[in-house]
mmCIF file of C-alpha atoms in Angstrom:
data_model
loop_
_atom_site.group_PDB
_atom_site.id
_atom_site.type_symbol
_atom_site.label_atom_id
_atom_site.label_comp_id
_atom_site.label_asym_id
_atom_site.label_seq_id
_atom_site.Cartn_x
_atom_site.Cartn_y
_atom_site.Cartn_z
ATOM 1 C CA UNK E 1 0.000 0.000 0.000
ATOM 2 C CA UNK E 2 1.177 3.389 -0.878
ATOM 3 C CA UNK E 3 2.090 6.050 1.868
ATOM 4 C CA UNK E 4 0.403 9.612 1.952
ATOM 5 C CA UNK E 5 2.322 12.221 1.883
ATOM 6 C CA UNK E 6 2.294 13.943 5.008
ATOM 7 C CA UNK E 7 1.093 17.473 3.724
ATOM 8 C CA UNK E 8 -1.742 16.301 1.955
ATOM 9 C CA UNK E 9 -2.855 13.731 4.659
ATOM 10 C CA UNK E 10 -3.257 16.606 6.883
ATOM 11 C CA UNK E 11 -4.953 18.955 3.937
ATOM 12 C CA UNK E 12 -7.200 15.795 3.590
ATOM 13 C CA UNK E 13 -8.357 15.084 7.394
ATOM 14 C CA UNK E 14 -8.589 19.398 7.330
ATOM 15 C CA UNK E 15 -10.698 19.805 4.079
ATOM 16 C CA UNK E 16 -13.136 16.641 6.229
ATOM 17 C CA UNK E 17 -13.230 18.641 9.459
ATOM 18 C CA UNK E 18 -14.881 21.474 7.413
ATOM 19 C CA UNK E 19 -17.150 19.344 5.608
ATOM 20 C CA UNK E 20 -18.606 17.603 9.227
ATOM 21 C CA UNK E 21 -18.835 20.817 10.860
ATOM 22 C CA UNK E 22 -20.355 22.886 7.586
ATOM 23 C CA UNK E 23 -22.863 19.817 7.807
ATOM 24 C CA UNK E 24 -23.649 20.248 11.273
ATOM 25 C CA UNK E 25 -24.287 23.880 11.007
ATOM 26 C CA UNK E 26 -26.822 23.158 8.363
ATOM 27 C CA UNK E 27 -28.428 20.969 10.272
ATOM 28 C CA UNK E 28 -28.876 23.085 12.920
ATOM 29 C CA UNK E 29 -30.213 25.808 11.533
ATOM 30 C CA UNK E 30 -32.667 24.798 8.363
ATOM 31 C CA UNK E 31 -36.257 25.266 8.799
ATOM 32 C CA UNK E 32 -36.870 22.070 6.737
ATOM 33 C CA UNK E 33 -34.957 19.625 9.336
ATOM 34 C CA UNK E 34 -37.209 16.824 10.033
ATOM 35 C CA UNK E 35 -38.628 17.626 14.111
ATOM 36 C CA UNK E 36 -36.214 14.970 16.780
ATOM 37 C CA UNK E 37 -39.001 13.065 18.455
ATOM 38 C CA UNK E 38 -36.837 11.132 20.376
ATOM 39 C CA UNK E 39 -38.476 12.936 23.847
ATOM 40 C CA UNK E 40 -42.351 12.462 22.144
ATOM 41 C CA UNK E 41 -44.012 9.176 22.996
ATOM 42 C CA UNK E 42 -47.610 9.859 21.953
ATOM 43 C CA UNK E 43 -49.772 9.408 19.908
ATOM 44 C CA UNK E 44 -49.272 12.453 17.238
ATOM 45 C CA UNK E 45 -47.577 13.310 14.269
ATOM 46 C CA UNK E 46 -45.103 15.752 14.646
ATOM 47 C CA UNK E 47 -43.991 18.620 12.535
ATOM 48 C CA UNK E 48 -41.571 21.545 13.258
ATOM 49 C CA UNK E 49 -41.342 24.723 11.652
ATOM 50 C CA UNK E 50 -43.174 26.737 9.247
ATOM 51 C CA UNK E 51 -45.573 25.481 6.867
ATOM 52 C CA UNK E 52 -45.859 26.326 3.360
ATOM 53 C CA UNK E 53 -48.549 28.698 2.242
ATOM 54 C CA UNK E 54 -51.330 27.332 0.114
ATOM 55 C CA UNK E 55 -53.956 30.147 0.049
ATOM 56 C CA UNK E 56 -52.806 34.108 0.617
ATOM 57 C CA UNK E 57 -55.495 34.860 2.339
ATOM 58 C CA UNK E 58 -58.867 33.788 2.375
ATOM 59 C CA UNK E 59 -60.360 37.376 3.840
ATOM 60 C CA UNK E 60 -58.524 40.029 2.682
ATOM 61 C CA UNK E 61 -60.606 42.986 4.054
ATOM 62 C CA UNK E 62 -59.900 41.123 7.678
ATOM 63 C CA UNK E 63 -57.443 42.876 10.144
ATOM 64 C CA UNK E 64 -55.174 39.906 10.122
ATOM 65 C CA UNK E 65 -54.193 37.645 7.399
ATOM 66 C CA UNK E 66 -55.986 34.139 7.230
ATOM 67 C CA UNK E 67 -53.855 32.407 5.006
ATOM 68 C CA UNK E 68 -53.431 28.121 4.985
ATOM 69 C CA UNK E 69 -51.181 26.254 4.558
ATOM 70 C CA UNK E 70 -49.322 22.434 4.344
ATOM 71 C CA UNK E 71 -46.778 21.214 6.431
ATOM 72 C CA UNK E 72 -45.106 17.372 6.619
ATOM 73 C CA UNK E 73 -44.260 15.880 9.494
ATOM 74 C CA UNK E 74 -41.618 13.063 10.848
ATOM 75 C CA UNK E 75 -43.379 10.372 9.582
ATOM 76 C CA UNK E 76 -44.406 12.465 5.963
ATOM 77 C CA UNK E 77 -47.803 12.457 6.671
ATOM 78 C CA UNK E 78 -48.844 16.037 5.019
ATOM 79 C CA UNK E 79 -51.500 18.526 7.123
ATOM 80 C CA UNK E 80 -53.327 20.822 6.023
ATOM 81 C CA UNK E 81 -52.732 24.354 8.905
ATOM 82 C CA UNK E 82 -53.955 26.095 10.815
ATOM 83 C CA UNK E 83 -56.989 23.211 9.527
ATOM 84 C CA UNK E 84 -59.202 21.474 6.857
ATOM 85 C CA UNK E 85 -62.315 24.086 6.633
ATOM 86 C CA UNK E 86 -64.942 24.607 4.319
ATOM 87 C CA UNK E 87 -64.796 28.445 4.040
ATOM 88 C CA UNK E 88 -64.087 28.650 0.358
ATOM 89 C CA UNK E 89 -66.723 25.320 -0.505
ATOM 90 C CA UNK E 90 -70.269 27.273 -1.853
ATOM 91 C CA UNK E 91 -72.237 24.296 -1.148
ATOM 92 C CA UNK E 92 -71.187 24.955 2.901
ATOM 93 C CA UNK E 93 -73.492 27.782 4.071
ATOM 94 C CA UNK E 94 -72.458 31.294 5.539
ATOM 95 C CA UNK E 95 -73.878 31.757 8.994
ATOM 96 C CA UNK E 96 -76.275 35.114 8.776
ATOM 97 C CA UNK E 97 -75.301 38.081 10.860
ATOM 98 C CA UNK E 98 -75.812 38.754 14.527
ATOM 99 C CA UNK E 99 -72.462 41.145 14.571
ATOM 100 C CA UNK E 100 -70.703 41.576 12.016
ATOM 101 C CA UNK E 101 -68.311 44.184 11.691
ATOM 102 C CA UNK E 102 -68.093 43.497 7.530
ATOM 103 C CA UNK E 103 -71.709 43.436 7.191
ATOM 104 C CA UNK E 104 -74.709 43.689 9.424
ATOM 105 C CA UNK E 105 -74.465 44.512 13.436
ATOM 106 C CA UNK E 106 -77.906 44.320 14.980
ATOM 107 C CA UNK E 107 -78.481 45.673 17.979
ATOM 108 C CA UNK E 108 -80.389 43.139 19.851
ATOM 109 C CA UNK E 109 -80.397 39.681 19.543
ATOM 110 C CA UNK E 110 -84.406 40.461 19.115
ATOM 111 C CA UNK E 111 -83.862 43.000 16.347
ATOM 112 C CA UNK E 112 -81.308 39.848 14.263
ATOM 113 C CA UNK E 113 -84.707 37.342 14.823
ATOM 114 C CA UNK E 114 -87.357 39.763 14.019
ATOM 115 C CA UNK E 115 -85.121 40.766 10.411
ATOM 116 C CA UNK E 116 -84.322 37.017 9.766
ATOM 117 C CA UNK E 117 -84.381 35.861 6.244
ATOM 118 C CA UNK E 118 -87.187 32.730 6.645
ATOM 119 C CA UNK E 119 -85.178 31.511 3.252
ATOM 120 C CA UNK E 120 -82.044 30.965 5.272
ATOM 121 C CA UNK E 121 -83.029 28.076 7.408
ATOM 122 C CA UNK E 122 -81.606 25.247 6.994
ATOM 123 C CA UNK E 123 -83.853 21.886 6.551
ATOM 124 C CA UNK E 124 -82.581 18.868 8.729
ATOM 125 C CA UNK E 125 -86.141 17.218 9.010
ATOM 126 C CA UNK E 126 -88.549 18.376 6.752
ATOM 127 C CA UNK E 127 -91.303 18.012 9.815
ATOM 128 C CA UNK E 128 -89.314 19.368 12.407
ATOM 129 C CA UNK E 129 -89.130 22.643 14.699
ATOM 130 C CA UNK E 130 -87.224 25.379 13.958
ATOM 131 C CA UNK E 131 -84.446 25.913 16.329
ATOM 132 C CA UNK E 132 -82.283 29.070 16.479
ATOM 133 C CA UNK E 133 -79.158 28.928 17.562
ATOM 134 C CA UNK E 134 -76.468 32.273 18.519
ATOM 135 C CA UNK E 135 -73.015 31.817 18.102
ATOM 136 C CA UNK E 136 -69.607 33.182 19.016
ATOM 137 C CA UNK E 137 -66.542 31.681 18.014
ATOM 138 C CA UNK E 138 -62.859 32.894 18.613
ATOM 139 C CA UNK E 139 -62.044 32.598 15.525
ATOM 140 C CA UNK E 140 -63.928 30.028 13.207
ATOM 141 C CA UNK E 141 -66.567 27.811 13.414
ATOM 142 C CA UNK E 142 -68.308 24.919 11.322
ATOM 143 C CA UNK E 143 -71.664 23.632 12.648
ATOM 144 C CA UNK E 144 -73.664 20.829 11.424
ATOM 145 C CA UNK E 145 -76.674 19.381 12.717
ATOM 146 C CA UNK E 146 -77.267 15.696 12.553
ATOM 147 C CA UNK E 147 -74.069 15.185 9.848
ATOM 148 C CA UNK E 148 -75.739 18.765 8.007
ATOM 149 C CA UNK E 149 -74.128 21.757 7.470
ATOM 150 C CA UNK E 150 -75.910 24.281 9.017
ATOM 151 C CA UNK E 151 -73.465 27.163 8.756
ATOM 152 C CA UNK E 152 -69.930 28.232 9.068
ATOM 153 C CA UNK E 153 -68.556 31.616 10.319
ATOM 154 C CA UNK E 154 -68.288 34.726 7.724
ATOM 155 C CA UNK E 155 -64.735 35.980 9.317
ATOM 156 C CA UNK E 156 -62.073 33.156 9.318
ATOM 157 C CA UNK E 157 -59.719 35.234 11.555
ATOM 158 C CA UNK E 158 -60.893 39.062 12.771
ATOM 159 C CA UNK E 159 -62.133 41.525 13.302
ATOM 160 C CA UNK E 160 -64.725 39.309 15.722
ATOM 161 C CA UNK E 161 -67.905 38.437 15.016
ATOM 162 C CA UNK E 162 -71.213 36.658 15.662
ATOM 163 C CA UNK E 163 -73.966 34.831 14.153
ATOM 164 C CA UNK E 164 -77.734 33.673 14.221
ATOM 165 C CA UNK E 165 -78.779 30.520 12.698
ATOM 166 C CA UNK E 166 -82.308 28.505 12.095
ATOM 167 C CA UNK E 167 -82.482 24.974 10.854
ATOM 168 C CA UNK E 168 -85.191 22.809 11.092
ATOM 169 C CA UNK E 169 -85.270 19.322 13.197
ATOM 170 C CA UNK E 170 -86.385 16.656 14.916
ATOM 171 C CA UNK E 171 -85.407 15.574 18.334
ATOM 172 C CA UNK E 172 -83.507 13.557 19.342
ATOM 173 C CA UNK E 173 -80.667 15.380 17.160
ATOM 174 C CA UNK E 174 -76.585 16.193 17.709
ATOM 175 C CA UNK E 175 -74.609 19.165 17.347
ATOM 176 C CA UNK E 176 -70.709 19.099 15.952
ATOM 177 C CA UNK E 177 -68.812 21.808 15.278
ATOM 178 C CA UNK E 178 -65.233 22.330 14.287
ATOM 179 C CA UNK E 179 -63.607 24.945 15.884
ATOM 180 C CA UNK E 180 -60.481 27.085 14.526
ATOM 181 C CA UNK E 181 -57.942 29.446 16.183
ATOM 182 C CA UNK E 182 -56.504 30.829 13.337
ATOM 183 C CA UNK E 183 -52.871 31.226 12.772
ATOM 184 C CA UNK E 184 -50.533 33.839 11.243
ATOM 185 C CA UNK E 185 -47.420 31.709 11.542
ATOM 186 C CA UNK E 186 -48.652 28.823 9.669
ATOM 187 C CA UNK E 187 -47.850 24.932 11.509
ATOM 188 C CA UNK E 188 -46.492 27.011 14.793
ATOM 189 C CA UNK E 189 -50.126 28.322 16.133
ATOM 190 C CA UNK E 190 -48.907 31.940 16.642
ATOM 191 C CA UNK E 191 -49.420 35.563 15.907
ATOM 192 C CA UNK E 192 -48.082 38.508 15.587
ATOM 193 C CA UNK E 193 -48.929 40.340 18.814
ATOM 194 C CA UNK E 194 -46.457 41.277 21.692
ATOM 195 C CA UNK E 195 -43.696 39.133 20.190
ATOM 196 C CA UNK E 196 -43.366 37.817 16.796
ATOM 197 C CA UNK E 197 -44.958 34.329 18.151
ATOM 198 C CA UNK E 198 -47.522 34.977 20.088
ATOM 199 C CA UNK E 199 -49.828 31.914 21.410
ATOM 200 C CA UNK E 200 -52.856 33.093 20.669
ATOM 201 C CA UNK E 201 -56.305 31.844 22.720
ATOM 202 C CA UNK E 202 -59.337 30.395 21.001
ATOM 203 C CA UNK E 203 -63.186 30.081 22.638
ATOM 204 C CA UNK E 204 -67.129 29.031 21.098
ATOM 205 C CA UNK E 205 -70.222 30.194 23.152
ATOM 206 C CA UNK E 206 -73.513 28.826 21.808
ATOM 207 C CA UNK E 207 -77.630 29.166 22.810
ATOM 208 C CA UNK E 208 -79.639 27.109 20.816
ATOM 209 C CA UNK E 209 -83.578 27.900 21.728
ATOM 210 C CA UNK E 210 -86.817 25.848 20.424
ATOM 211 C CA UNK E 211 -89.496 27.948 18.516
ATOM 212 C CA UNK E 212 -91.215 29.155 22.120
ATOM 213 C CA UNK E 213 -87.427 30.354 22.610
ATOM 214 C CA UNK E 214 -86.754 27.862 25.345
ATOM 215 C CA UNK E 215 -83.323 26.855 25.451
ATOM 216 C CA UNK E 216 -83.027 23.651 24.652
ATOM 217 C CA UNK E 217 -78.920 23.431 24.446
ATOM 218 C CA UNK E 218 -76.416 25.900 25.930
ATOM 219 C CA UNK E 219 -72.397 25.482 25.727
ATOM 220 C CA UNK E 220 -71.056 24.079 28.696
ATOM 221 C CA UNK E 221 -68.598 21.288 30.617
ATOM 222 C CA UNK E 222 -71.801 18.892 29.159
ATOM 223 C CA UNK E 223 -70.424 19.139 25.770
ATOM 224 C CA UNK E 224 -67.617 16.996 23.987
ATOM 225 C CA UNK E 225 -64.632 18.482 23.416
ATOM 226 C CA UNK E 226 -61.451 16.732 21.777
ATOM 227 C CA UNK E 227 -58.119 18.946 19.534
ATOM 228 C CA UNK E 228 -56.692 17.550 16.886
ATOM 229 C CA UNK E 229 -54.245 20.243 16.170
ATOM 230 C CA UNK E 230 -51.688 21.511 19.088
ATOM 231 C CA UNK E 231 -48.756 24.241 18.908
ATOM 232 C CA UNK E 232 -46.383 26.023 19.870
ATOM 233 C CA UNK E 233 -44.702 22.961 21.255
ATOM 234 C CA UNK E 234 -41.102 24.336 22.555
ATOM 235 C CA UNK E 235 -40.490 21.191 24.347
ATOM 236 C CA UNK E 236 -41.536 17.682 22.909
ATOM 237 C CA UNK E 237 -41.321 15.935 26.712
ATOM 238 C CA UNK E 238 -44.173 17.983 27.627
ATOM 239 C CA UNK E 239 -47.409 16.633 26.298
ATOM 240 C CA UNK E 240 -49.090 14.183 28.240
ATOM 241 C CA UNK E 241 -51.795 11.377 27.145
ATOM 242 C CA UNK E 242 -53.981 9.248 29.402
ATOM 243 C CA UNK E 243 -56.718 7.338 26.809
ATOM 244 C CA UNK E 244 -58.130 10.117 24.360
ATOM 245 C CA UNK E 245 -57.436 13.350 26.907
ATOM 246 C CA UNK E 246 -54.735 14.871 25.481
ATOM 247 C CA UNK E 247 -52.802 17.430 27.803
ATOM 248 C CA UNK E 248 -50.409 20.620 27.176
ATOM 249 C CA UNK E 249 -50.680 21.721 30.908
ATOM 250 C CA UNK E 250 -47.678 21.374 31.355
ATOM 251 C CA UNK E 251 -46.323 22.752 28.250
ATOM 252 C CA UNK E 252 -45.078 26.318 28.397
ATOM 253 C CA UNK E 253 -47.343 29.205 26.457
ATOM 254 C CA UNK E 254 -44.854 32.060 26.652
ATOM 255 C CA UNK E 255 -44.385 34.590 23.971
ATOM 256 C CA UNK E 256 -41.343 33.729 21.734
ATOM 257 C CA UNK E 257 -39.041 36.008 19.322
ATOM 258 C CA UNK E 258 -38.321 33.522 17.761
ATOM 259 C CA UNK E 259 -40.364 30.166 17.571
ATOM 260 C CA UNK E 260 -39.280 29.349 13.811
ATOM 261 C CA UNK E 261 -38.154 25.713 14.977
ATOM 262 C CA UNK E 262 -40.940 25.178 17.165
ATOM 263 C CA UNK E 263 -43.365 21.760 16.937
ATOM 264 C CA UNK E 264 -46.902 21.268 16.099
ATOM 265 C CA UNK E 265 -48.754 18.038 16.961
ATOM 266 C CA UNK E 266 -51.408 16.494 15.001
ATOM 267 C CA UNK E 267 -54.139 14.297 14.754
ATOM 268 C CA UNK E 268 -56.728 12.734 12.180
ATOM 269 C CA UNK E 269 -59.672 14.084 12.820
ATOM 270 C CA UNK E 270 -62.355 10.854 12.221
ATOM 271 C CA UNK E 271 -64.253 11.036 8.573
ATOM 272 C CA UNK E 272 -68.028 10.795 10.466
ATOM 273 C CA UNK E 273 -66.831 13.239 13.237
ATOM 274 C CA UNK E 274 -69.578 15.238 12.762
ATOM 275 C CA UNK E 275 -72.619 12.373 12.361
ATOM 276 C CA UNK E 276 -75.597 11.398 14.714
ATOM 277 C CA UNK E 277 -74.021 7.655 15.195
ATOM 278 C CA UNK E 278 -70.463 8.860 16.024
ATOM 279 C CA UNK E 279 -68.747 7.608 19.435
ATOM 280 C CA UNK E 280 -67.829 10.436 21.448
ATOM 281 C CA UNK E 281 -68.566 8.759 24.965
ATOM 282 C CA UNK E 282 -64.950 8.328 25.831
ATOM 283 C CA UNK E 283 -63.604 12.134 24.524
ATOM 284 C CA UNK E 284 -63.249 14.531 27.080
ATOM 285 C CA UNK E 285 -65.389 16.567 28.372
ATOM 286 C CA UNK E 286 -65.181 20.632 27.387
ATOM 287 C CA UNK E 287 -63.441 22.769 29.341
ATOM 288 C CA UNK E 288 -65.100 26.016 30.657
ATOM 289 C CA UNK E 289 -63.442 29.191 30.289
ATOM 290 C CA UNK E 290 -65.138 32.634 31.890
ATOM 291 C CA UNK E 291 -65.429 35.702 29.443
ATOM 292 C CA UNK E 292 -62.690 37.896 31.224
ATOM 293 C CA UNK E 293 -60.553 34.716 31.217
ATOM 294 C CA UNK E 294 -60.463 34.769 27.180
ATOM 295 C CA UNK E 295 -60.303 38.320 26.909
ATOM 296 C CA UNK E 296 -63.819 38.515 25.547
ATOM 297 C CA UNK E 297 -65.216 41.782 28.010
ATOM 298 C CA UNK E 298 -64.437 44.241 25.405
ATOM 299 C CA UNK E 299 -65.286 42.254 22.269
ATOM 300 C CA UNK E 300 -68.860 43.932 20.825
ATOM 301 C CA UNK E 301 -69.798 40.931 19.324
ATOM 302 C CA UNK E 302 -70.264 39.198 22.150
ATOM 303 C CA UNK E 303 -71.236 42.042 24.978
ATOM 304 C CA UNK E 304 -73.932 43.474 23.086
ATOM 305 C CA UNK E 305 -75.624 40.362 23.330
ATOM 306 C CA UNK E 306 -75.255 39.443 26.587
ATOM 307 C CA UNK E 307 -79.312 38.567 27.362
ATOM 308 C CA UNK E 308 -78.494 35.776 25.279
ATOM 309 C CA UNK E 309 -75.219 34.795 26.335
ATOM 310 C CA UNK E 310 -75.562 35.002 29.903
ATOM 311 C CA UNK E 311 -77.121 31.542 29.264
ATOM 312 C CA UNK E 312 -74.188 29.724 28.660
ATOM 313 C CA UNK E 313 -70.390 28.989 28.912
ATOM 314 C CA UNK E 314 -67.676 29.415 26.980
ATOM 315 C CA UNK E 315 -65.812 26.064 26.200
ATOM 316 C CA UNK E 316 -63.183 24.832 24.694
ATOM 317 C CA UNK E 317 -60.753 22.335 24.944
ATOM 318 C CA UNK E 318 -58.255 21.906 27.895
ATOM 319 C CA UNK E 319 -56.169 23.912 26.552
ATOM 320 C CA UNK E 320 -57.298 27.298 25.303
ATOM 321 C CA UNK E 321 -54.160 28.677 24.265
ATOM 322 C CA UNK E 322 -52.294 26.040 22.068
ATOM 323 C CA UNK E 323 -54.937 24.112 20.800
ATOM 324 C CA UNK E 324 -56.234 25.605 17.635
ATOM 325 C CA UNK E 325 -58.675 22.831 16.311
ATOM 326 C CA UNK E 326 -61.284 21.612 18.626
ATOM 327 C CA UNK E 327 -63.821 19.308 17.907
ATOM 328 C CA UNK E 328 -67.289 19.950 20.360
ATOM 329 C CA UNK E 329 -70.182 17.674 20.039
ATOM 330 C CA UNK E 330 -73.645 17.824 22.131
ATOM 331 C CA UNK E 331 -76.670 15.500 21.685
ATOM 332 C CA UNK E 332 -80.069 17.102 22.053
ATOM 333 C CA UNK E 333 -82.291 14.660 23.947
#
């Protein structure tokens, strides 16, 4: 075997060092590393980093930007952030307006019944009752009655808004909605508020009343409540499972400056999620948040109709601040 010259086996083992270290710096830094679960050990898929944006912005008059997104995670499964929604599908009804700061802004939840189009309720049942139903969602909402659409929220993202909606049922019938905190960092669950990546908070509050304007259904810890979507992560080894509750508490919710390398978890949401025959008996229950908690005291859309509201809870899921799609379900006996 032939002998190296000295010089060059040290320009060799030099030009390597370079190579290994030039490799590790790239590692360390790209925003299209593959996330280390090595400290995960649920049941998720994990992502980290930004996603890459699908749709600009779906409301463009809207104070923020409500763009989507894709992002892959570990195990290449592809996601679709901040969520799957129907906003853009025409067959998928718009909501009509209790408050809405693009359109109409009644003010009394009386005034939005009495000026209610009788060609915008939605038929469940042919023979049913008419139910009407006020909503609130921080920020977006899907609701379907018995597997139905029933209506989705005008404003994807802000400024905030509320609706009033009539469909007509029988009972026995179920309530699912899908529930959106909208993002403006796409796959990390932030905004731009304080800091660069801010964790923002999310919250639903619901009445549904019979045609004597009984209530029949009001949000509260009775409901279902299960995410599917969860970030900022900063620290894999925080999440915590026991059966299908799926916990953050003790993962941190601080502001970041930079949260570019931060993880998102995710799950399939179920295809008949939203049907009368779906399983929800072993979800968790919803969380109850107060008004002040979520920061809703000074939001119009919501005060001015507080008659209404009064009558029920805000919910969410156990975590209100980095969960940012919920799942709630209710079954009208």
């Amino acid at each position: 075997m032939k002998m190296i010259p000295f010089k060059i086996l040290v320009a060799m083992l030099f030009a390597l060092s370079l190579t290994h270290c030039s490799n590790n710096d790239n590692n360390s830094n790209s925003d299209t590393d593959e996330p280390s679960t090595s400290e995960y050990d649920g049941t998720a898929s994990v992502t980290q980093g930004f996603g890459t944006t699908t749709a600009a912005n779906l409301f463009p008059q809207g104070q923020r930007v409500a763009a989507m997104g894709t992002i892959t995670a570990s195990d290449n499964t592809v996601w679709t952030v901040p969520a799957d929604v129907n906003y853009t599908d025409d067959s998928f009804p718009f909501a009509p307006d209790l408050n809405n700061p693009y359109g109409t802004q009644y003010a009394s939840a009386s005034a939005a019944l009495a000026a209610f189009d009788e060609n915008d309720i939605i038929e469940v049942d042919a023979s049913g009752e008419v139910i009407t139903a006020y909503l609130f969602a921080d920020n977006y909402f899907e609701l379907y009655v018995n597997g139905i659409p029933v209506g989705k929220d005008a404003v994807p993202f802000t400024e905030f808004n509320s609706h009033i909606v009539k469909f007509r049922v029988n009972t026995p019938f179920t309530i699912a909605m899908k529930l959106v905190d909208w993002e403006e960092n796409l796959g990390l669950g932030s905004e731009n508020q304080a800091t660069p990546y801010h964790p923002g908070d999310g919250g639903m509050i619901a009445v549904f009343m019979d045609e004597n304007e009984n209530i029949i259904a009001s949000t509260g810890s009775d409901w279902k409540a299960q995410t599917f979507y969860t970030a900022p992560i900063q620290d894999l080894s925080c999440p915590t499972e026991n059966g299908t509750a799926r916990s953050t508490t003790n993962c941190s919710t601080a502001d970041a400056t930079d949260g570019s390398n931060f993880h998102g978890l995710h799950w399939e949401v179920p295809t008949n999620w939203n049907s009368t025959g779906f399983d929800d008996s072993n979800w968790p229950s919803a969380t109850v948040y107060t008004s002040s908690e979520l920061g809703m005291d000074n939001k119009i859309a919501y005060t001015t109709y507080l008659d209404v509201f009064d009558n029920a809870e805000f919910i969410w899921s156990t975590n209100v601040i980095l969960d940012n799609e919920v799942i709630v379900r209710y079954n009208v006996e």
